[in-house]
Tab-separated table of N, CA, C and O in Angstrom:
chain	number	residue	atom	x	y	z
X	1296	UNK	N	-34.868	13.436	-0.401
X	1296	UNK	CA	-33.407	14.154	0.104
X	1296	UNK	C	-33.052	14.700	0.898
X	1296	UNK	O	-31.691	15.188	1.068
X	1297	UNK	N	-33.994	14.927	1.949
X	1297	UNK	CA	-33.808	15.259	3.618
X	1297	UNK	C	-32.907	14.125	4.152
X	1297	UNK	O	-32.381	14.537	4.836
X	1298	UNK	N	-33.324	13.143	3.797
X	1298	UNK	CA	-32.749	11.841	4.038
X	1298	UNK	C	-31.370	11.785	3.995
X	1298	UNK	O	-30.642	11.130	4.746
X	1299	UNK	N	-31.237	11.809	2.609
X	1299	UNK	CA	-29.336	11.859	1.981
X	1299	UNK	C	-28.900	13.021	3.087
X	1299	UNK	O	-27.648	12.830	3.554
X	1300	UNK	N	-29.357	14.200	2.929
X	1300	UNK	CA	-28.492	15.024	3.725
X	1300	UNK	C	-28.190	14.341	5.271
X	1300	UNK	O	-26.891	14.970	5.552
X	1301	UNK	N	-29.311	14.478	5.913
X	1301	UNK	CA	-29.129	13.065	7.282
X	1301	UNK	C	-28.228	12.661	7.354
X	1301	UNK	O	-27.515	12.227	8.582
X	1302	UNK	N	-28.508	12.116	6.559
X	1302	UNK	CA	-27.453	10.716	6.515
X	1302	UNK	C	-25.784	11.201	6.153
X	1302	UNK	O	-25.138	10.834	6.554
X	1303	UNK	N	-25.465	12.170	5.119
X	1303	UNK	CA	-24.105	12.775	4.983
X	1303	UNK	C	-23.732	13.396	6.724
X	1303	UNK	O	-22.952	13.346	6.451
X	1304	UNK	N	-25.300	14.085	6.935
X	1304	UNK	CA	-24.471	15.032	8.616
X	1304	UNK	C	-23.854	13.782	9.430
X	1304	UNK	O	-23.240	14.365	10.033
X	1305	UNK	N	-24.747	12.522	10.113
X	1305	UNK	CA	-24.314	11.594	10.335
X	1305	UNK	C	-22.859	10.568	10.473
X	1305	UNK	O	-22.272	10.403	11.210
X	1306	UNK	N	-22.876	10.151	8.752
X	1306	UNK	CA	-21.326	10.178	9.004
X	1306	UNK	C	-20.310	10.872	9.325
X	1306	UNK	O	-19.370	10.502	9.460
X	1307	UNK	N	-20.403	12.046	8.238
X	1307	UNK	CA	-19.364	13.515	8.909
X	1307	UNK	C	-19.175	13.427	10.620
X	1307	UNK	O	-18.146	13.598	10.625
X	1308	UNK	N	-20.708	13.258	11.263
X	1308	UNK	CA	-20.408	13.543	12.752
X	1308	UNK	C	-19.262	12.298	12.828
X	1308	UNK	O	-18.939	12.331	14.128
X	1309	UNK	N	-19.498	10.855	12.532
X	1309	UNK	CA	-19.163	9.963	12.925
X	1309	UNK	C	-17.579	10.079	12.891
X	1309	UNK	O	-16.504	9.277	13.669
X	1310	UNK	N	-17.225	10.236	11.230
X	1310	UNK	CA	-16.324	10.538	11.496
X	1310	UNK	C	-14.942	11.923	12.462
X	1310	UNK	O	-14.082	11.564	12.746
X	1311	UNK	N	-16.155	12.905	12.511
X	1311	UNK	CA	-15.329	13.947	13.146
X	1311	UNK	C	-15.290	13.362	14.677
X	1311	UNK	O	-14.295	13.978	15.883
X	1312	UNK	N	-16.246	12.137	15.318
X	1312	UNK	CA	-16.365	12.263	16.487
X	1312	UNK	C	-15.111	11.177	16.719
X	1312	UNK	O	-14.090	10.858	17.335
X	1313	UNK	N	-14.764	10.044	15.377
X	1313	UNK	CA	-13.655	9.598	15.758
X	1313	UNK	C	-12.148	10.098	15.453
X	1313	UNK	O	-11.082	9.742	16.420
X	1314	UNK	N	-12.269	11.646	15.134
X	1314	UNK	CA	-11.179	12.475	15.550
X	1314	UNK	C	-10.609	13.921	16.310
X	1314	UNK	O	-9.407	13.016	17.094
X	1315	UNK	N	-11.956	14.222	16.324
X	1315	UNK	CA	-11.709	15.071	17.678
X	1315	UNK	C	-12.160	14.993	19.443
X	1315	UNK	O	-11.623	15.795	19.577
X	1316	UNK	N	-12.856	13.570	19.787
X	1316	UNK	CA	-12.588	13.363	21.173
X	1316	UNK	C	-11.376	13.812	21.781
X	1316	UNK	O	-10.038	13.310	21.147
X	1317	UNK	N	-11.133	14.006	22.976
X	1317	UNK	CA	-10.452	14.008	23.865
X	1317	UNK	C	-9.658	12.522	23.721
X	1317	UNK	O	-8.377	12.854	24.215
X	1318	UNK	N	-9.843	11.929	23.951
X	1318	UNK	CA	-9.305	10.722	24.224
X	1318	UNK	C	-8.331	10.155	22.620
X	1318	UNK	O	-7.548	9.642	22.767
X	1319	UNK	N	-9.256	10.493	21.832
X	1319	UNK	CA	-8.430	10.345	20.404
X	1319	UNK	C	-7.565	11.192	20.349
X	1319	UNK	O	-5.715	10.706	19.922
X	1320	UNK	N	-8.313	12.354	19.556
X	1320	UNK	CA	-7.376	13.456	19.450
X	1320	UNK	C	-6.436	13.510	18.133
X	1320	UNK	O	-5.317	13.386	18.026
X	1321	UNK	N	-6.259	12.640	17.369
X	1321	UNK	CA	-5.352	12.289	15.965
X	1321	UNK	C	-6.305	12.404	15.073
X	1321	UNK	O	-7.677	11.990	14.653
X	1322	UNK	N	-6.143	13.407	14.452
X	1322	UNK	CA	-6.506	13.748	12.443
X	1322	UNK	C	-6.044	13.107	11.529
X	1322	UNK	O	-6.851	13.175	10.334
X	1323	UNK	N	-5.150	12.172	11.607
X	1323	UNK	CA	-5.265	11.176	10.632
X	1323	UNK	C	-7.013	10.691	10.566
X	1323	UNK	O	-6.630	10.338	8.823
X	1324	UNK	N	-7.824	9.911	10.392
X	1324	UNK	CA	-8.726	9.969	10.033
X	1324	UNK	C	-9.647	10.755	8.456
X	1324	UNK	O	-10.169	9.991	8.019
X	1325	UNK	N	-8.945	11.948	9.025
X	1325	UNK	CA	-10.011	12.813	7.640
X	1325	UNK	C	-9.220	13.028	6.081
X	1325	UNK	O	-9.427	13.234	5.397
X	1326	UNK	N	-8.091	11.307	6.144
X	1326	UNK	CA	-7.834	11.516	4.451
X	1326	UNK	C	-9.084	10.610	3.769
X	1326	UNK	O	-9.183	10.475	2.807
X	1327	UNK	N	-9.490	9.775	4.627
X	1327	UNK	CA	-11.080	9.046	3.913
X	1327	UNK	C	-11.693	10.150	3.101
X	1327	UNK	O	-12.545	9.551	3.041
X	1328	UNK	N	-11.764	11.667	3.729
X	1328	UNK	CA	-12.968	12.378	2.801
X	1328	UNK	C	-12.320	12.326	1.693
X	1328	UNK	O	-13.247	12.630	0.800
X	1329	UNK	N	-11.039	12.196	0.898
X	1329	UNK	CA	-10.706	12.069	-0.080
X	1329	UNK	C	-11.092	10.927	-1.145
X	1329	UNK	O	-11.468	11.386	-2.115
X	1330	UNK	N	-11.570	9.893	-0.013
X	1330	UNK	CA	-12.403	8.676	-1.030
X	1330	UNK	C	-13.233	8.954	-1.046
X	1330	UNK	O	-14.958	8.782	-2.111
X	1331	UNK	N	-14.005	10.170	0.166
X	1331	UNK	CA	-15.861	10.360	0.080
X	1331	UNK	C	-15.669	11.418	-1.970
X	1331	UNK	O	-16.626	11.194	-2.465
X	1332	UNK	N	-14.958	11.548	-1.969
X	1332	UNK	CA	-15.103	12.569	-3.282
X	1332	UNK	C	-14.680	11.801	-4.163
X	1332	UNK	O	-15.515	12.058	-5.113
X	1333	UNK	N	-13.637	11.260	-4.280
X	1333	UNK	CA	-13.487	10.248	-5.326
X	1333	UNK	C	-14.506	8.827	-5.562
X	1333	UNK	O	-14.026	8.795	-7.238
X	1334	UNK	N	-15.034	8.472	-4.704
X	1334	UNK	CA	-15.912	7.262	-4.753
X	1334	UNK	C	-16.827	7.516	-5.903
X	1334	UNK	O	-17.051	6.480	-6.994
X	1335	UNK	N	-17.528	8.563	-6.629
X	1335	UNK	CA	-18.532	8.377	-7.490
X	1335	UNK	C	-18.077	9.240	-8.554
X	1335	UNK	O	-18.629	8.878	-9.972
X	1336	UNK	N	-16.509	9.419	-8.946
X	1336	UNK	CA	-16.406	9.826	-9.913
X	1336	UNK	C	-16.166	9.074	-11.390
X	1336	UNK	O	-16.568	9.185	-12.273
X	1337	UNK	N	-15.306	7.921	-10.962
X	1337	UNK	CA	-16.001	6.725	-12.046
X	1337	UNK	C	-16.735	6.581	-12.789
X	1337	UNK	O	-17.317	6.449	-14.043
X	1338	UNK	N	-17.900	6.314	-11.531
X	1338	UNK	CA	-19.607	6.198	-12.445
X	1338	UNK	C	-19.979	7.069	-13.181
X	1338	UNK	O	-20.560	7.029	-13.962
X	1339	UNK	N	-19.417	8.303	-12.528
X	1339	UNK	CA	-20.449	9.516	-13.319
X	1339	UNK	C	-19.967	9.669	-14.797
X	1339	UNK	O	-20.701	10.315	-15.523
X	1340	UNK	N	-18.166	9.199	-14.748
X	1340	UNK	CA	-17.883	9.105	-16.146
X	1340	UNK	C	-18.335	8.262	-17.045
X	1340	UNK	O	-18.921	8.686	-17.989
X	1341	UNK	N	-18.536	7.530	-16.163
X	1341	UNK	CA	-19.144	6.113	-16.916
X	1341	UNK	C	-20.414	6.394	-17.927
X	1341	UNK	O	-20.199	5.863	-19.132
X	1342	UNK	N	-21.517	6.747	-17.105
X	1342	UNK	CA	-22.386	7.205	-17.177
X	1342	UNK	C	-22.708	8.620	-18.413
X	1342	UNK	O	-23.369	7.995	-19.006
X	1343	UNK	N	-21.416	9.432	-18.512
X	1343	UNK	CA	-21.576	9.934	-19.678
X	1343	UNK	C	-21.088	9.282	-21.067
X	1343	UNK	O	-21.760	10.248	-22.085
X	1344	UNK	N	-20.437	8.452	-20.433
X	1344	UNK	CA	-19.806	7.966	-21.961
X	1344	UNK	C	-20.261	6.915	-22.884
X	1344	UNK	O	-20.422	6.506	-23.942
X	1345	UNK	N	-20.887	6.113	-21.765
X	1345	UNK	CA	-22.060	5.023	-22.227
X	1345	UNK	C	-23.263	5.263	-22.715
X	1345	UNK	O	-23.863	5.611	-21.528
X	1346	UNK	N	-24.277	4.837	-23.336
X	1346	UNK	CA	-25.306	4.416	-23.779
X	1346	UNK	C	-26.245	3.353	-23.057
X	1346	UNK	O	-25.388	2.788	-23.258
X	1347	UNK	N	-26.968	3.819	-22.808
X	1347	UNK	CA	-27.743	2.874	-21.495
X	1347	UNK	C	-28.919	2.061	-22.437
X	1347	UNK	O	-29.892	1.571	-21.966
X	1348	UNK	N	-28.965	2.232	-23.324
X	1348	UNK	CA	-29.828	2.108	-24.424
X	1348	UNK	C	-29.809	-0.188	-24.500
X	1348	UNK	O	-31.140	-0.541	-24.274
X	1349	UNK	N	-29.152	-0.197	-24.504
X	1349	UNK	CA	-28.272	-1.953	-24.765
X	1349	UNK	C	-28.864	-2.948	-23.206
X	1349	UNK	O	-27.634	-1.630	-22.104
X	1350	UNK	N	-28.748	-3.773	-23.188
X	1350	UNK	CA	-28.621	-4.506	-22.069
X	1350	UNK	C	-27.739	-5.027	-21.093
X	1350	UNK	O	-27.995	-5.732	-20.358
X	1351	UNK	N	-27.111	-5.384	-21.973
X	1351	UNK	CA	-26.036	-5.714	-21.953
X	1351	UNK	C	-24.702	-5.296	-21.331
X	1351	UNK	O	-24.683	-4.125	-21.892
X	1352	UNK	N	-24.437	-5.339	-20.355
X	1352	UNK	CA	-23.063	-5.107	-19.668
X	1352	UNK	C	-22.275	-4.561	-20.786
X	1352	UNK	O	-21.976	-5.599	-21.846
X	1353	UNK	N	-21.060	-3.239	-20.730
X	1353	UNK	CA	-19.934	-2.629	-21.211
X	1353	UNK	C	-18.851	-3.015	-20.508
X	1353	UNK	O	-19.255	-2.629	-19.492
X	1354	UNK	N	-17.630	-3.025	-21.262
X	1354	UNK	CA	-16.242	-2.542	-20.431
X	1354	UNK	C	-15.936	-1.261	-20.346
X	1354	UNK	O	-15.657	-1.572	-18.826
X	1355	UNK	N	-16.862	-0.539	-20.311
X	1355	UNK	CA	-16.503	0.805	-19.766
X	1355	UNK	C	-17.287	1.041	-18.200
X	1355	UNK	O	-16.493	1.758	-17.395
X	1356	UNK	N	-18.285	0.703	-18.709
X	1356	UNK	CA	-19.180	0.725	-17.127
X	1356	UNK	C	-18.710	-0.374	-15.998
X	1356	UNK	O	-19.050	-0.195	-14.962
X	1357	UNK	N	-18.425	-1.338	-16.065
X	1357	UNK	CA	-17.759	-2.272	-15.494
X	1357	UNK	C	-16.665	-1.910	-15.099
X	1357	UNK	O	-16.262	-2.218	-13.443
X	1358	UNK	N	-15.610	-0.942	-15.071
X	1358	UNK	CA	-14.174	-0.631	-15.469
X	1358	UNK	C	-15.000	0.233	-14.086
X	1358	UNK	O	-13.955	0.590	-13.166
X	1359	UNK	N	-15.507	0.950	-14.482
X	1359	UNK	CA	-16.143	1.942	-13.418
X	1359	UNK	C	-16.660	1.620	-12.207
X	1359	UNK	O	-16.201	1.588	-10.919
X	1360	UNK	N	-17.313	0.397	-11.996
X	1360	UNK	CA	-17.701	-0.218	-10.968
X	1360	UNK	C	-17.128	-1.173	-10.063
X	1360	UNK	O	-16.455	-0.848	-9.259
X	1361	UNK	N	-15.432	-1.348	-11.013
X	1361	UNK	CA	-14.091	-2.403	-10.226
X	1361	UNK	C	-13.229	-0.986	-9.792
X	1361	UNK	O	-13.116	-0.996	-8.875
X	1362	UNK	N	-13.703	0.157	-10.272
X	1362	UNK	CA	-12.383	1.286	-9.435
X	1362	UNK	C	-13.609	2.030	-8.183
X	1362	UNK	O	-12.599	2.263	-7.317
X	1363	UNK	N	-14.930	2.012	-8.768
X	1363	UNK	CA	-15.566	3.131	-7.307
X	1363	UNK	C	-15.459	1.480	-5.882
X	1363	UNK	O	-14.981	1.901	-5.508
X	1364	UNK	N	-15.775	0.514	-6.561
X	1364	UNK	CA	-15.427	-0.497	-5.512
X	1364	UNK	C	-14.058	-0.395	-4.775
X	1364	UNK	O	-13.681	-0.669	-3.831
X	1365	UNK	N	-13.030	-0.011	-5.967
X	1365	UNK	CA	-11.295	-0.556	-5.118
X	1365	UNK	C	-11.639	1.134	-4.186
X	1365	UNK	O	-10.608	0.887	-2.601
X	1366	UNK	N	-11.632	2.095	-4.201
X	1366	UNK	CA	-12.142	3.811	-3.715
X	1366	UNK	C	-12.260	3.122	-2.107
X	1366	UNK	O	-12.022	3.011	-1.546
X	1367	UNK	N	-14.182	2.563	-2.319
X	1367	UNK	CA	-14.062	2.454	-1.172
X	1367	UNK	C	-13.648	1.257	-0.206
X	1367	UNK	O	-14.020	1.038	0.797
X	1368	UNK	N	-13.552	0.746	-0.924
X	1368	UNK	CA	-12.318	-1.166	-0.036
X	1368	UNK	C	-10.869	-0.012	0.916
X	1368	UNK	O	-11.069	-0.395	1.484
X	1369	UNK	N	-10.467	1.256	0.081
X	1369	UNK	CA	-9.864	1.410	0.110
X	1369	UNK	C	-9.929	2.129	1.450
X	1369	UNK	O	-9.558	2.838	2.141
X	1370	UNK	N	-11.307	3.019	1.148
X	1370	UNK	CA	-11.728	4.016	2.818
X	1370	UNK	C	-11.745	2.963	3.776
X	1370	UNK	O	-11.693	3.825	4.556
X	1371	UNK	N	-12.179	1.753	3.498
X	1371	UNK	CA	-12.262	0.957	4.638
X	1371	UNK	C	-10.985	0.472	5.245
X	1371	UNK	O	-10.814	0.231	6.411
X	1372	UNK	N	-10.167	0.059	4.419
X	1372	UNK	CA	-8.650	-0.277	4.820
X	1372	UNK	C	-7.658	0.418	5.419
X	1372	UNK	O	-7.156	0.386	6.501
X	1373	UNK	N	-8.210	1.734	5.209
X	1373	UNK	CA	-7.273	3.065	6.007
X	1373	UNK	C	-7.160	2.881	7.469
X	1373	UNK	O	-6.280	3.147	7.726
X	1374	UNK	N	-8.818	3.490	7.622
X	1374	UNK	CA	-8.275	3.564	8.859
X	1374	UNK	C	-8.078	2.634	9.889
X	1374	UNK	O	-7.617	1.974	11.182
X	1375	UNK	N	-8.229	0.624	9.010
X	1375	UNK	CA	-7.854	-0.075	10.156
X	1375	UNK	C	-6.054	-0.012	9.823
X	1375	UNK	O	-5.356	-0.644	10.536
X	1376	UNK	N	-5.395	0.538	8.848
X	1376	UNK	CA	-4.057	0.583	8.606
X	1376	UNK	C	-3.984	1.451	9.816
X	1376	UNK	O	-2.583	1.016	10.457
X	1377	UNK	N	-4.556	2.566	10.466
X	1377	UNK	CA	-3.546	3.320	11.299
X	1377	UNK	C	-3.986	3.011	12.542
X	1377	UNK	O	-2.916	3.410	12.990
X	1378	UNK	N	-5.061	1.831	12.648
X	1378	UNK	CA	-4.948	0.927	13.824
X	1378	UNK	C	-3.981	0.538	14.046
X	1378	UNK	O	-3.821	0.243	15.271
X	1379	UNK	N	-3.594	-0.127	13.187
X	1379	UNK	CA	-2.977	-1.322	13.816
X	1379	UNK	C	-1.363	-0.620	13.122
X	1379	UNK	O	-0.656	-1.274	13.636
X	1380	UNK	N	-1.173	0.316	12.600
X	1380	UNK	CA	0.248	1.118	12.399
X	1380	UNK	C	0.032	1.999	14.356
X	1380	UNK	O	1.257	2.661	14.433
X	1381	UNK	N	-0.407	2.162	15.102
X	1381	UNK	CA	-1.152	2.475	16.052
X	1381	UNK	C	-1.158	4.014	16.362
X	1381	UNK	O	-0.635	4.892	16.886
X	1382	UNK	N	-1.373	4.982	15.308
X	1382	UNK	CA	-1.729	5.913	14.603
X	1382	UNK	C	-2.818	6.991	15.325
X	1382	UNK	O	-2.656	7.651	16.036
X	1383	UNK	N	-3.893	5.869	14.970
X	1383	UNK	CA	-5.170	5.754	15.571
X	1383	UNK	C	-5.557	4.451	16.718
X	1383	UNK	O	-4.963	3.700	16.882
X	1384	UNK	N	-6.523	4.595	17.728
X	1384	UNK	CA	-6.754	4.064	18.557
X	1384	UNK	C	-8.215	3.331	18.528
X	1384	UNK	O	-9.065	3.932	17.012
X	1385	UNK	N	-8.288	1.760	18.405
X	1385	UNK	CA	-9.260	0.899	17.880
X	1385	UNK	C	-10.588	1.479	18.334
X	1385	UNK	O	-11.501	1.213	17.231
X	1386	UNK	N	-10.819	2.483	19.053
X	1386	UNK	CA	-12.123	3.177	19.309
X	1386	UNK	C	-12.633	4.058	18.333
X	1386	UNK	O	-13.607	4.302	17.385
X	1387	UNK	N	-11.131	5.108	17.930
X	1387	UNK	CA	-11.580	5.792	16.626
X	1387	UNK	C	-11.582	5.078	14.958
X	1387	UNK	O	-12.556	5.619	14.512
X	1388	UNK	N	-10.995	4.304	15.268
X	1388	UNK	CA	-11.404	3.009	13.891
X	1388	UNK	C	-12.523	2.476	13.465
X	1388	UNK	O	-13.185	2.886	13.077
X	1389	UNK	N	-13.029	2.425	15.115
X	1389	UNK	CA	-14.712	1.673	14.624
X	1389	UNK	C	-15.739	2.750	14.447
X	1389	UNK	O	-15.981	3.142	13.790
X	1390	UNK	N	-15.184	4.455	14.832
X	1390	UNK	CA	-16.357	5.518	14.298
X	1390	UNK	C	-16.391	5.488	12.586
X	1390	UNK	O	-16.741	5.927	12.760
X	1391	UNK	N	-15.085	6.331	12.732
X	1391	UNK	CA	-14.330	5.872	11.304
X	1391	UNK	C	-14.901	4.932	10.506
X	1391	UNK	O	-15.690	5.553	9.353
X	1392	UNK	N	-15.140	3.620	10.730
X	1392	UNK	CA	-15.817	2.775	9.826
X	1392	UNK	C	-17.432	2.585	9.887
X	1392	UNK	O	-17.805	3.121	8.489
X	1393	UNK	N	-18.046	3.320	10.861
X	1393	UNK	CA	-19.025	3.426	11.092
X	1393	UNK	C	-19.543	4.610	9.891
X	1393	UNK	O	-20.390	4.535	9.442
X	1394	UNK	N	-18.374	5.851	10.473
X	1394	UNK	CA	-19.198	7.172	9.059
X	1394	UNK	C	-18.676	6.576	7.999
X	1394	UNK	O	-19.570	7.432	7.144
X	1395	UNK	N	-17.718	5.610	8.415
X	1395	UNK	CA	-17.882	5.070	5.828
X	1395	UNK	C	-18.853	4.850	5.673
X	1395	UNK	O	-19.459	4.794	4.404
X	1396	UNK	N	-19.247	3.788	6.387
X	1396	UNK	CA	-20.852	2.643	6.056
X	1396	UNK	C	-21.680	3.821	5.582
X	1396	UNK	O	-22.545	3.610	5.128
X	1397	UNK	N	-21.239	5.256	6.795
X	1397	UNK	CA	-23.320	5.702	6.562
X	1397	UNK	C	-22.926	6.383	5.489
X	1397	UNK	O	-23.638	6.906	4.585
X	1398	UNK	N	-21.825	6.717	5.237
X	1398	UNK	CA	-21.840	8.085	3.755
X	1398	UNK	C	-21.906	7.458	2.565
X	1398	UNK	O	-22.697	7.607	1.361
X	1399	UNK	N	-20.968	5.679	2.505
X	1399	UNK	CA	-21.050	5.247	1.613
X	1399	UNK	C	-22.457	4.883	0.981
X	1399	UNK	O	-22.886	4.491	-0.002
X	1400	UNK	N	-23.108	4.648	2.526
X	1400	UNK	CA	-25.131	4.767	1.810
X	1400	UNK	C	-25.138	5.258	1.303
X	1400	UNK	O	-26.176	5.314	0.288
X	1401	UNK	N	-24.982	6.071	2.082
X	1401	UNK	CA	-25.650	7.598	1.672
X	1401	UNK	C	-25.687	8.115	-0.388
X	1401	UNK	O	-26.641	8.580	-0.864
X	1402	UNK	N	-24.065	7.827	-0.242
X	1402	UNK	CA	-23.580	8.245	-1.707
X	1402	UNK	C	-24.417	6.981	-2.859
X	1402	UNK	O	-25.090	7.117	-4.077
X	1403	UNK	N	-24.912	5.913	-2.676
X	1403	UNK	CA	-25.366	4.985	-2.756
X	1403	UNK	C	-26.948	5.328	-2.963
X	1403	UNK	O	-27.598	5.110	-4.456
X	1404	UNK	N	-27.366	5.743	-1.971
X	1404	UNK	CA	-28.788	6.072	-1.703
X	1404	UNK	C	-29.294	8.145	-2.588
X	1404	UNK	O	-30.302	7.351	-3.643
X	1405	UNK	N	-28.012	8.635	-3.132
X	1405	UNK	CA	-28.405	9.376	-4.166
X	1405	UNK	C	-28.705	8.672	-5.537
X	1405	UNK	O	-29.233	9.458	-6.186
X	1406	UNK	N	-27.483	8.238	-5.744
X	1406	UNK	CA	-27.493	6.992	-6.978
X	1406	UNK	C	-28.327	6.257	-7.772
X	1406	UNK	O	-29.071	5.975	-8.692
X	1407	UNK	N	-29.314	5.789	-6.346
X	1407	UNK	CA	-30.685	5.158	-6.534
X	1407	UNK	C	-31.428	6.177	-6.828
X	1407	UNK	O	-32.874	5.593	-7.366
X	1408	UNK	N	-31.666	6.931	-6.089
X	1408	UNK	CA	-33.081	7.963	-6.361
X	1408	UNK	C	-32.492	8.653	-7.708
X	1408	UNK	O	-33.521	8.772	-8.305
X	1409	UNK	N	-31.583	9.288	-7.570
X	1409	UNK	CA	-31.563	10.262	-8.831
X	1409	UNK	C	-30.900	9.777	-9.909
X	1409	UNK	O	-30.337	10.254	-10.885
X	1410	UNK	N	-30.886	8.552	-9.866
X	1410	UNK	CA	-29.443	7.754	-11.123
X	1410	UNK	C	-30.367	7.429	-12.686
X	1410	UNK	O	-29.920	7.079	-13.699
X	1411	UNK	N	-31.648	7.432	-12.440
X	1411	UNK	CA	-32.361	6.679	-13.794
X	1411	UNK	C	-32.820	8.155	-14.284
X	1411	UNK	O	-32.561	9.461	-14.006
X	1412	UNK	N	-33.137	7.899	-15.695
X	1412	UNK	CA	-32.892	8.815	-16.856
X	1412	UNK	C	-34.372	9.350	-17.318
X	1412	UNK	O	-34.764	9.379	-17.745
X	1413	UNK	N	-35.011	10.136	-15.657
X	1413	UNK	CA	-36.346	10.853	-15.506
X	1413	UNK	C	-36.582	12.289	-15.622
X	1413	UNK	O	-36.055	12.654	-15.587
X	1414	UNK	N	-37.520	12.804	-15.624
X	1414	UNK	CA	-37.962	14.301	-14.922
X	1414	UNK	C	-36.917	14.802	-14.053
X	1414	UNK	O	-36.672	15.605	-13.561
X	1415	UNK	N	-37.035	13.809	-13.189
X	1415	UNK	CA	-36.666	13.818	-11.972
X	1415	UNK	C	-34.931	13.007	-11.658
X	1415	UNK	O	-34.208	12.881	-10.872
X	1416	UNK	N	-33.908	13.864	-12.581
X	1416	UNK	CA	-32.794	13.120	-12.565
X	1416	UNK	C	-31.407	14.036	-11.967
X	1416	UNK	O	-31.578	15.359	-12.150
X	1417	UNK	N	-30.726	14.105	-11.480
X	1417	UNK	CA	-29.370	14.396	-10.835
X	1417	UNK	C	-28.541	15.278	-11.935
X	1417	UNK	O	-28.210	16.289	-11.604
X	1418	UNK	N	-28.800	14.938	-13.410
X	1418	UNK	CA	-28.125	15.326	-14.685
X	1418	UNK	C	-28.604	16.418	-14.819
X	1418	UNK	O	-27.641	16.852	-15.728
X	1419	UNK	N	-29.710	16.790	-14.743
X	1419	UNK	CA	-30.169	18.239	-14.883
X	1419	UNK	C	-29.589	19.730	-14.431
X	1419	UNK	O	-29.654	20.626	-14.545
X	1420	UNK	N	-29.036	18.846	-13.241
X	1420	UNK	CA	-28.754	19.985	-12.354
X	1420	UNK	C	-27.528	20.272	-12.892
X	1420	UNK	O	-25.949	21.236	-13.643
């Protein structure tokens, strides 16, 4: 749990460095925060609707994974589009992409640790 919070703090630090350093001083990359919030929502909804007793995959879970993948790809694409449009510098883009990698790895780690249906589950919260 401590490593997940540390990973989130490091990822947000990279995002803030990409925005607030005096060299860059543009806050457009903060729009990726919306993707951080939106990325786990489809999978959480699908886990509530789908019964995990069958071994076969179903359309609801596959759609949730597809939507989550689209959100994650969009989070990586937005800073690149901003850099190509000269709204932000390429160094800021690299810092934001590094922050994206750390944040999404932290979100993945959360679901791997707390995603099983045992006594130590996030669904009890």
